[in-house]
Structure formats: C-alpha cells, structure tokens
PDB file of C-alpha atoms in Angstrom:
ATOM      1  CA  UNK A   1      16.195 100.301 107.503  1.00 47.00           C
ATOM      2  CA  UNK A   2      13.225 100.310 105.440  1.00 56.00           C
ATOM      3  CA  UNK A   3      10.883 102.457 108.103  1.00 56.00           C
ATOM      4  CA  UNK A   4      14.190 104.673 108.074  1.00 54.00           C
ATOM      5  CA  UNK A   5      14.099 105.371 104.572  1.00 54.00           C
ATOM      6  CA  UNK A   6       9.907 106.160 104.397  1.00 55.00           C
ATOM      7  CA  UNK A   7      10.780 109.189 107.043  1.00 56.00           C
ATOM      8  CA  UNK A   8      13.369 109.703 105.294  1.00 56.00           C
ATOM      9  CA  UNK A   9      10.755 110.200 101.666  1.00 57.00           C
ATOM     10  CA  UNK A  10       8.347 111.797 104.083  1.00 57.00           C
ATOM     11  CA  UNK A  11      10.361 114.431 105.136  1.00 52.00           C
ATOM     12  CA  UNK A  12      12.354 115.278 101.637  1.00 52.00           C
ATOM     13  CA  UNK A  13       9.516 115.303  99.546  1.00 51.00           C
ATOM     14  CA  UNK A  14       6.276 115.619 102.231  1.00 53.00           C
ATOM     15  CA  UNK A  15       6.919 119.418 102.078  1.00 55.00           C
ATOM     16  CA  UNK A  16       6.730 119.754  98.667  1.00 56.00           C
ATOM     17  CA  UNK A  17       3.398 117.710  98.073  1.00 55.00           C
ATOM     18  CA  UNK A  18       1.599 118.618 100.819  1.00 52.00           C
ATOM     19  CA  UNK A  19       1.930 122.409 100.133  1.00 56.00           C
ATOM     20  CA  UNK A  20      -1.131 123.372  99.992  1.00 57.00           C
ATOM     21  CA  UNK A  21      -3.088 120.574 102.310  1.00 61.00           C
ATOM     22  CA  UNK A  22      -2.009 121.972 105.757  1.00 63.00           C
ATOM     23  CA  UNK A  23      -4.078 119.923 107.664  1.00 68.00           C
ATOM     24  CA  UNK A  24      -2.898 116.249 105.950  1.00 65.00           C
ATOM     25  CA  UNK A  25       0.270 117.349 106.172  1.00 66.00           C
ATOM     26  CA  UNK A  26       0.374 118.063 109.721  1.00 70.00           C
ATOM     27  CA  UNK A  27      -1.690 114.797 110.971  1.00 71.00           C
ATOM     28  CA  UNK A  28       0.869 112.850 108.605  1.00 68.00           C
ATOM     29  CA  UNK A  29       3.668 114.840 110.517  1.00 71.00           C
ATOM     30  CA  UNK A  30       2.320 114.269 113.869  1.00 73.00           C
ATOM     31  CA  UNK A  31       1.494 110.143 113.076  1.00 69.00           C
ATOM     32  CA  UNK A  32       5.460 110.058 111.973  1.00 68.00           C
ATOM     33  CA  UNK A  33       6.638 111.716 114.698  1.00 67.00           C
ATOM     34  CA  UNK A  34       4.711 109.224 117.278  1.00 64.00           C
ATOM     35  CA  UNK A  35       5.973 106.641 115.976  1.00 60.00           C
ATOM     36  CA  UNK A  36       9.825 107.816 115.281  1.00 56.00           C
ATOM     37  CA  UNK A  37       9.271 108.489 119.569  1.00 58.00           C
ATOM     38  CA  UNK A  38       8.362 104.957 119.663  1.00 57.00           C
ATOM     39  CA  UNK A  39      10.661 103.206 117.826  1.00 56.00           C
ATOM     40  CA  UNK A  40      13.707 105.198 119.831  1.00 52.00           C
ATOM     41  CA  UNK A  41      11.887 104.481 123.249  1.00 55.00           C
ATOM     42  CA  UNK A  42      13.710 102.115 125.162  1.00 51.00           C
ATOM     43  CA  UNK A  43      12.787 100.267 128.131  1.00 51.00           C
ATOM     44  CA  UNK A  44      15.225 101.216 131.927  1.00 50.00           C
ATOM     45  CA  UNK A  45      15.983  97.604 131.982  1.00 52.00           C
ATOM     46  CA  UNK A  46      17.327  96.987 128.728  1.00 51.00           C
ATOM     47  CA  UNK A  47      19.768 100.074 128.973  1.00 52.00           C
ATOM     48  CA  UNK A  48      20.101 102.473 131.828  1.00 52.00           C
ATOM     49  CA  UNK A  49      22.404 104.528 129.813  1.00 56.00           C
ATOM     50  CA  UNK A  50      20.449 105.411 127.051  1.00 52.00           C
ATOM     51  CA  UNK A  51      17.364 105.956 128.547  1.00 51.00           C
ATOM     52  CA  UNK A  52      16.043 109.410 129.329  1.00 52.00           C
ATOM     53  CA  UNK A  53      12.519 108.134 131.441  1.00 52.00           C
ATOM     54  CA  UNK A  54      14.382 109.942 134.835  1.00 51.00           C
ATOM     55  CA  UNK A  55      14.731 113.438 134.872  1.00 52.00           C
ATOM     56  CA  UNK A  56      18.302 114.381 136.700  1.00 51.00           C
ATOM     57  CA  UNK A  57      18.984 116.071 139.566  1.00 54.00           C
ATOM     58  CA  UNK A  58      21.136 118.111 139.920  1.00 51.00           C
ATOM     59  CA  UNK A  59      22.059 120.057 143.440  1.00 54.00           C
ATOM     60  CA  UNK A  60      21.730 123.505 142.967  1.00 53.00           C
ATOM     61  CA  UNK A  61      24.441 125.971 144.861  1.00 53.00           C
ATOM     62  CA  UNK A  62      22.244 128.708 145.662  1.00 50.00           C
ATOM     63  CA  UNK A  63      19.568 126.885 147.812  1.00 51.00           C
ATOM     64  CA  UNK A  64      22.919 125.566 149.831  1.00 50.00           C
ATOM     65  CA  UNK A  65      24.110 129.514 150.966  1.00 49.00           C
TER      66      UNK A  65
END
C-alpha cells in the first residue's frame, strides 16, 4: 500500500513540479514505470491465468482458404 500511494504522489503532483526539468522528470517517470512492471510481473508457475509471458495464437481463417 505504501509503494501504491508514492506513484500515486508521483503522478498527481510529479507534473506539476517537474515542469520545467524535462529530463528529471522523465528518468523519474521511466525508474517508476520499471518498477510498477516489476511489481505486477508474475511468475507462469504461480498463476497461469494472470500471466501474459505467452503471446496467443490464434488460427487465422484466411491462411485456411
């Protein structure tokens, strides 16, 4: 909850401080985004459903004609 509520601050009030440093801004963006990826990553063996590692494949009709 508490790493929640710091991207939560980050992205209410980052905007609005970091107005006029483009370049912190983005590198703080990018760091926050890495690790929000991270944190919702989860491992094929702990939960097949809700893990996207496997793209799917799906049969297309055309190709079959």
């Amino acid at each position: 909850m508490r790493y929640w509520f710091f991207v939560q601050y980050f992205v209410v009030l980052g905007k609005s401080i970091f107005l006029h440093f483009r370049s912190i801004s983005n590198k703080l963006k990018k760091v926050v985004s890495i690790r929000v990826e991270m944190f919702w990553k989860v491992p094929r063996q702990t939960n097949a459903y809700v893990s996207n590692k496997w793209p799917l494949k799906l049969p297309c009709a055309y190709l079959n004609t």
